[in-house]
Structures are given as C-alpha cells and as structure tokens.
Short mmCIF file of N, CA, C and O in Angstrom, two decimals:
data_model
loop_
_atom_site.label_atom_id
_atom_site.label_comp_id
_atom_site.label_asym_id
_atom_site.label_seq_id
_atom_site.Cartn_x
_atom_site.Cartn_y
_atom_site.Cartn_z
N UNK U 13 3.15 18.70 -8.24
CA UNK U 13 3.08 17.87 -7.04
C UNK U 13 1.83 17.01 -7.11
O UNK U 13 0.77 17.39 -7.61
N UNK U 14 2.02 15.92 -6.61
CA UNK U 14 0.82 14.95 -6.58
C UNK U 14 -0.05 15.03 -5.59
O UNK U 14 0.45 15.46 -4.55
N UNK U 15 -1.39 14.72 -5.53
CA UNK U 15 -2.52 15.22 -4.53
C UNK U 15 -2.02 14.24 -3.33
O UNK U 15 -1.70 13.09 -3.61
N UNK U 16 -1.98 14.65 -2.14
CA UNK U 16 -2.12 14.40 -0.96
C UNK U 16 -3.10 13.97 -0.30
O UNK U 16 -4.10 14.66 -0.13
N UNK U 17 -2.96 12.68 0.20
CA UNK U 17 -4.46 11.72 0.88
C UNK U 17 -3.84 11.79 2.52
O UNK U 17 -2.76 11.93 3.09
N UNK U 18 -5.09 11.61 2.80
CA UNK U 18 -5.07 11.63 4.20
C UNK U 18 -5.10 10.08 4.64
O UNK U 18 -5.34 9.16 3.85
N UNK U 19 -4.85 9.94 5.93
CA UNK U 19 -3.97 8.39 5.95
C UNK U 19 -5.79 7.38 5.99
O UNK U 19 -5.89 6.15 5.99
N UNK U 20 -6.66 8.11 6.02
CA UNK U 20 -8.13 7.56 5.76
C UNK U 20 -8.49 7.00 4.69
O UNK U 20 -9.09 5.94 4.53
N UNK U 21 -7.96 8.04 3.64
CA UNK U 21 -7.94 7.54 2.29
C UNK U 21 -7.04 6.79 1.77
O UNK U 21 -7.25 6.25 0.68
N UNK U 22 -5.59 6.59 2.60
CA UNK U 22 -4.99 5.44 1.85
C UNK U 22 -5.84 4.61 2.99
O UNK U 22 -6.28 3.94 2.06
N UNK U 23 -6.38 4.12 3.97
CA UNK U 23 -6.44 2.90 4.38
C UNK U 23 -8.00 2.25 3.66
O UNK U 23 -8.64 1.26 4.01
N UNK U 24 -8.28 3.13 2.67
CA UNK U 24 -9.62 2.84 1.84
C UNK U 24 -9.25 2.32 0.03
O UNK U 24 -9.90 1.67 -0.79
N UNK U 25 -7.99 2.95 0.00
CA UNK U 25 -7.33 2.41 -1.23
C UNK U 25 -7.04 1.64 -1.55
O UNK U 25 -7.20 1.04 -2.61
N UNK U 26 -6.31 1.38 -0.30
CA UNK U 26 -5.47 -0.34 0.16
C UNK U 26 -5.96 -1.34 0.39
O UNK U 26 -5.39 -2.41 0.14
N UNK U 27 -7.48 -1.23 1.06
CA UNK U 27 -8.60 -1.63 1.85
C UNK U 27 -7.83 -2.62 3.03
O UNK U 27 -7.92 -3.83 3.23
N UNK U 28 -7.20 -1.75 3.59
CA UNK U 28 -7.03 -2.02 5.08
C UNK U 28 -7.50 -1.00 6.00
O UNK U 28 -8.09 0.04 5.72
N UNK U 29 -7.11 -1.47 7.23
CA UNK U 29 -7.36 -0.49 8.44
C UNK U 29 -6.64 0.92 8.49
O UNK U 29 -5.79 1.39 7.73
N UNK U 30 -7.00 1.24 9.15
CA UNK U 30 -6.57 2.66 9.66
C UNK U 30 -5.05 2.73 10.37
O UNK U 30 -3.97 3.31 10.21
N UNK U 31 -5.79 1.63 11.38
CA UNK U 31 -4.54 1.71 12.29
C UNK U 31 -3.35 0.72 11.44
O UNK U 31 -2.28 0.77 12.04
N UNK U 32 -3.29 -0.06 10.32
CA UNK U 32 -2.58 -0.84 9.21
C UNK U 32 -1.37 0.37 8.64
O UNK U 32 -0.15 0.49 8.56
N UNK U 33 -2.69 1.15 8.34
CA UNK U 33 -1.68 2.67 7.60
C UNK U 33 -1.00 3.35 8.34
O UNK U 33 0.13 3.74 8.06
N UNK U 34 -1.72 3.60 9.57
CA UNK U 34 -0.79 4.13 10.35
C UNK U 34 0.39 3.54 11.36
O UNK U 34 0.85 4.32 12.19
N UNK U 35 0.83 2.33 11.33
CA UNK U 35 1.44 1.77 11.02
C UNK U 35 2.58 1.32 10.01
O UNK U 35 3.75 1.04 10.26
N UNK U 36 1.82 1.34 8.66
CA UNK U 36 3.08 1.63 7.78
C UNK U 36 4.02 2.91 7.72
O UNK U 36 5.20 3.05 7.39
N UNK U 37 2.81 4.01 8.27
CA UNK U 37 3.67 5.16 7.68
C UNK U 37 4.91 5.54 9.24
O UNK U 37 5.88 6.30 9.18
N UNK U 38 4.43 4.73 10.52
CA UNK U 38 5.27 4.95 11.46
C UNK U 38 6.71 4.01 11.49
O UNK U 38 7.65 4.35 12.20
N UNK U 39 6.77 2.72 10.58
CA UNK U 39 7.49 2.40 10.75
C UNK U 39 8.48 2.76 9.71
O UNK U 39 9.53 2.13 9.66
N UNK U 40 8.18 3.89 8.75
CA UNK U 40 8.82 4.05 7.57
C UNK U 40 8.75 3.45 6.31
O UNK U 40 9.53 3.78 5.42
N UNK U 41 7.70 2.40 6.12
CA UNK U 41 7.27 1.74 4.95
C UNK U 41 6.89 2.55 4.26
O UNK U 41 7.41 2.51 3.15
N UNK U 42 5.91 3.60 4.48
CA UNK U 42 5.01 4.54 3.54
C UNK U 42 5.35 6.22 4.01
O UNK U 42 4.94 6.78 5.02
N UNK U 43 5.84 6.53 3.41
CA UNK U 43 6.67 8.03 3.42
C UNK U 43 5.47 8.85 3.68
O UNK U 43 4.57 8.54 2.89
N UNK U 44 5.14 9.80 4.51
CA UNK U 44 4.02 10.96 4.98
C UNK U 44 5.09 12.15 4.80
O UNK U 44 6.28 12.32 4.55
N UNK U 45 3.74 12.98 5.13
CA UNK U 45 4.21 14.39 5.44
C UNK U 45 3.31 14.99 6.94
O UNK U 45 2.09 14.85 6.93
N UNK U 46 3.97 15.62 8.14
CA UNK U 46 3.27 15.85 8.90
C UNK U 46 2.60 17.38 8.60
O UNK U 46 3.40 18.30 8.46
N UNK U 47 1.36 17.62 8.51
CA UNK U 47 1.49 19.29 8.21
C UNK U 47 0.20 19.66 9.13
O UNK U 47 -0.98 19.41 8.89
N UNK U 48 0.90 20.49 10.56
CA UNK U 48 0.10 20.84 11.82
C UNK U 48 -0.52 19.59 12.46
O UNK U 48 0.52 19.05 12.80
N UNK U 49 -1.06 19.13 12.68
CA UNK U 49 -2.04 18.09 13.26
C UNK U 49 -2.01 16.45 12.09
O UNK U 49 -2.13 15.24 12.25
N UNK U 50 -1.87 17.00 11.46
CA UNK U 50 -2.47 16.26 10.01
C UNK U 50 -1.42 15.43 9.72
O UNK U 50 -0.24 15.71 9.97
N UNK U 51 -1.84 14.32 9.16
CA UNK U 51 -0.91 13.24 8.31
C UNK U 51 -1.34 13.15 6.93
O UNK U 51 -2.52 12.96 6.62
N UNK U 52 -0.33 13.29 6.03
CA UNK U 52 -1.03 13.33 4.63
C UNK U 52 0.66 11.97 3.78
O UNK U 52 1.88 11.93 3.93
N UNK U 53 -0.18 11.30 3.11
CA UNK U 53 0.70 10.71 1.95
C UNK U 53 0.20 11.14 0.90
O UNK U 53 -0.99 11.44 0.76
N UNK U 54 1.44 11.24 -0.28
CA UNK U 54 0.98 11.96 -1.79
C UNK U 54 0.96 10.38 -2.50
O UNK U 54 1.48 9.31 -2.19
N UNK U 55 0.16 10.81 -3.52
CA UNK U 55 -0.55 9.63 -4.32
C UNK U 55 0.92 8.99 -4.77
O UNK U 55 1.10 7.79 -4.61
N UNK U 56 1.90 9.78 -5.31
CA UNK U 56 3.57 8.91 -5.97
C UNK U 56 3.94 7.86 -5.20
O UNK U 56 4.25 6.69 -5.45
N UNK U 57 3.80 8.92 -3.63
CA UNK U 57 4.90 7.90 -2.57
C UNK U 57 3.73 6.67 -2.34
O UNK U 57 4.22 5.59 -2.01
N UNK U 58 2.35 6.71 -2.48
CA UNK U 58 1.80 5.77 -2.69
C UNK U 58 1.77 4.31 -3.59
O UNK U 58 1.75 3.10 -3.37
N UNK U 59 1.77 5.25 -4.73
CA UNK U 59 2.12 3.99 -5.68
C UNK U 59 3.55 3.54 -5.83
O UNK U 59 3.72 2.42 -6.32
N UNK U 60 4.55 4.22 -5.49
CA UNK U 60 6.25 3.73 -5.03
C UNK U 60 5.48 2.47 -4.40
O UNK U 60 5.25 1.42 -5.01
N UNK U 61 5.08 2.80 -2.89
CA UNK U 61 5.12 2.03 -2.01
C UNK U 61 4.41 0.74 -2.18
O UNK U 61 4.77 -0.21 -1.48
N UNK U 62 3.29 0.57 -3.18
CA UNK U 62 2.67 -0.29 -3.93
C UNK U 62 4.08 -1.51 -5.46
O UNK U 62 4.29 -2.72 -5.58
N UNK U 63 4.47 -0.61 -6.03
CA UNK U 63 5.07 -0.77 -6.75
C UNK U 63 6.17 -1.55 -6.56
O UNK U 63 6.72 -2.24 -7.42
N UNK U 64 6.61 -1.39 -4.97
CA UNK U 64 7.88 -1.65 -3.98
C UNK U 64 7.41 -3.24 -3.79
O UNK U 64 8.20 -4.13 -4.10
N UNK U 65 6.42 -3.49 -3.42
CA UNK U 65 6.07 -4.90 -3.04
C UNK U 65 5.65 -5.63 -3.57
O UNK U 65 5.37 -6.69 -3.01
N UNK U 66 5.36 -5.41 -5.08
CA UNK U 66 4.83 -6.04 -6.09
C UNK U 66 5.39 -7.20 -6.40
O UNK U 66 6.56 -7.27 -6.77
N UNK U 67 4.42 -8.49 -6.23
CA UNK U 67 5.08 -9.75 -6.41
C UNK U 67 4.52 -10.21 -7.77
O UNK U 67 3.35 -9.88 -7.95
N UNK U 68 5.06 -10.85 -8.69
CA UNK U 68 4.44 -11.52 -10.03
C UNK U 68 4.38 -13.18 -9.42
O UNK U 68 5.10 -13.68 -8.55
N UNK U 69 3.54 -13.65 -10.02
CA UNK U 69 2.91 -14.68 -9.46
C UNK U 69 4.02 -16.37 -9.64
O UNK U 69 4.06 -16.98 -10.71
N UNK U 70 4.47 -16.65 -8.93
CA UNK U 70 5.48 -18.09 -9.42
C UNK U 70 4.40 -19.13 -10.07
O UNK U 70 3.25 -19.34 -9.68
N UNK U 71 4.93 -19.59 -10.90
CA UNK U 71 4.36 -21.00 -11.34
C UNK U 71 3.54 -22.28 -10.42
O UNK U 71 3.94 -21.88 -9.33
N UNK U 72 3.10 -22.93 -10.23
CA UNK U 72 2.46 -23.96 -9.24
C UNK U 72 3.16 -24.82 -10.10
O UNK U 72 3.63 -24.38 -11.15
N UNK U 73 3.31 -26.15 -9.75
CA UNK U 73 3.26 -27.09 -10.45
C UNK U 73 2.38 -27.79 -10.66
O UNK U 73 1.39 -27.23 -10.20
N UNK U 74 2.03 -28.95 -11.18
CA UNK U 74 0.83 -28.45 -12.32
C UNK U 74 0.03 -29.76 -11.70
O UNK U 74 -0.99 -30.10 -12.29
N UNK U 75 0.47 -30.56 -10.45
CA UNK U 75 -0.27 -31.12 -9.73
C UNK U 75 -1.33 -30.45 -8.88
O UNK U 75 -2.45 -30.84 -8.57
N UNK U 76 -0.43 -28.90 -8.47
CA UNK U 76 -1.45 -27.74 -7.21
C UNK U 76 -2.69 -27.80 -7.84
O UNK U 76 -3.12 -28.04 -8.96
N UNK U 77 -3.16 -27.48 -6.62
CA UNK U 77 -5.17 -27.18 -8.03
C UNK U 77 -4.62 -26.27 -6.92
O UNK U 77 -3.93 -26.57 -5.95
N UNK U 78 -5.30 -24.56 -7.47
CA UNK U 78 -6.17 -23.26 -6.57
C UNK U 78 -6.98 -23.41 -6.24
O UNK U 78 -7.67 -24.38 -6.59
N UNK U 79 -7.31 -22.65 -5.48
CA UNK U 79 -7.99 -22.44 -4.57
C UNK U 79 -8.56 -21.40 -4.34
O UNK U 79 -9.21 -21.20 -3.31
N UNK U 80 -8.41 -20.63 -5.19
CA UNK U 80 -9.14 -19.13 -5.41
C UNK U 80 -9.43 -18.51 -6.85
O UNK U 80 -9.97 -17.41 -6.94
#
C-alpha cells in the first residue's frame, strides 16, 4: 500500500490551498479515505489524479512570443 498524506500535505505538494484540496477531494476529483476524524489521500490516487490532467503543451504559432 502506498503512504497516506493528509489533505495538508497534498495541499503543499500541489502548492495550493487547503481549502483547494479539500475541495477536490469533496467533489470527487481526488479519491480520500475517511479514517475516524481524519482525511487521508494515498500517494497512487495522488499521482492518478495528477496524471489524469496532464496536458502536453500545443504548438504556438510561431508569430506568439511567451511570456513566461
């Protein structure tokens, strides 16, 4: 089984908020486990959930300048 983070530590992984994570994991985006009081996500359903939204970057055309 994969180590279990507390929804503190994913919102430090992710580097979002707290209330961001808890959020994802209420609307069903990010799979938890409730155990007594506690909210825990395991590192898999983490990187699923990372893995899930992964965009590869489209082309610009070659007039765009970036901007970052």
């Amino acid at each position: 089984m994969s180590m279990l983070l507390t929804v503190k530590e994913v919102s430090q992984r992710l580097k979002i908020s707290a209330s961001l994570a808890y959020s994802l994991i209420a609307k069903g985006d990010l799979p938890s486990y409730q155990i007594g009081s506690c909210r825990r996500v395991s590192e898999e359903d983490l990187d699923r959930f990372l893995d899930e939204r992964r965009h590869e970057p489209t082309q610009l055309p070659s007039r765009q300048h970036r901007h970052f």
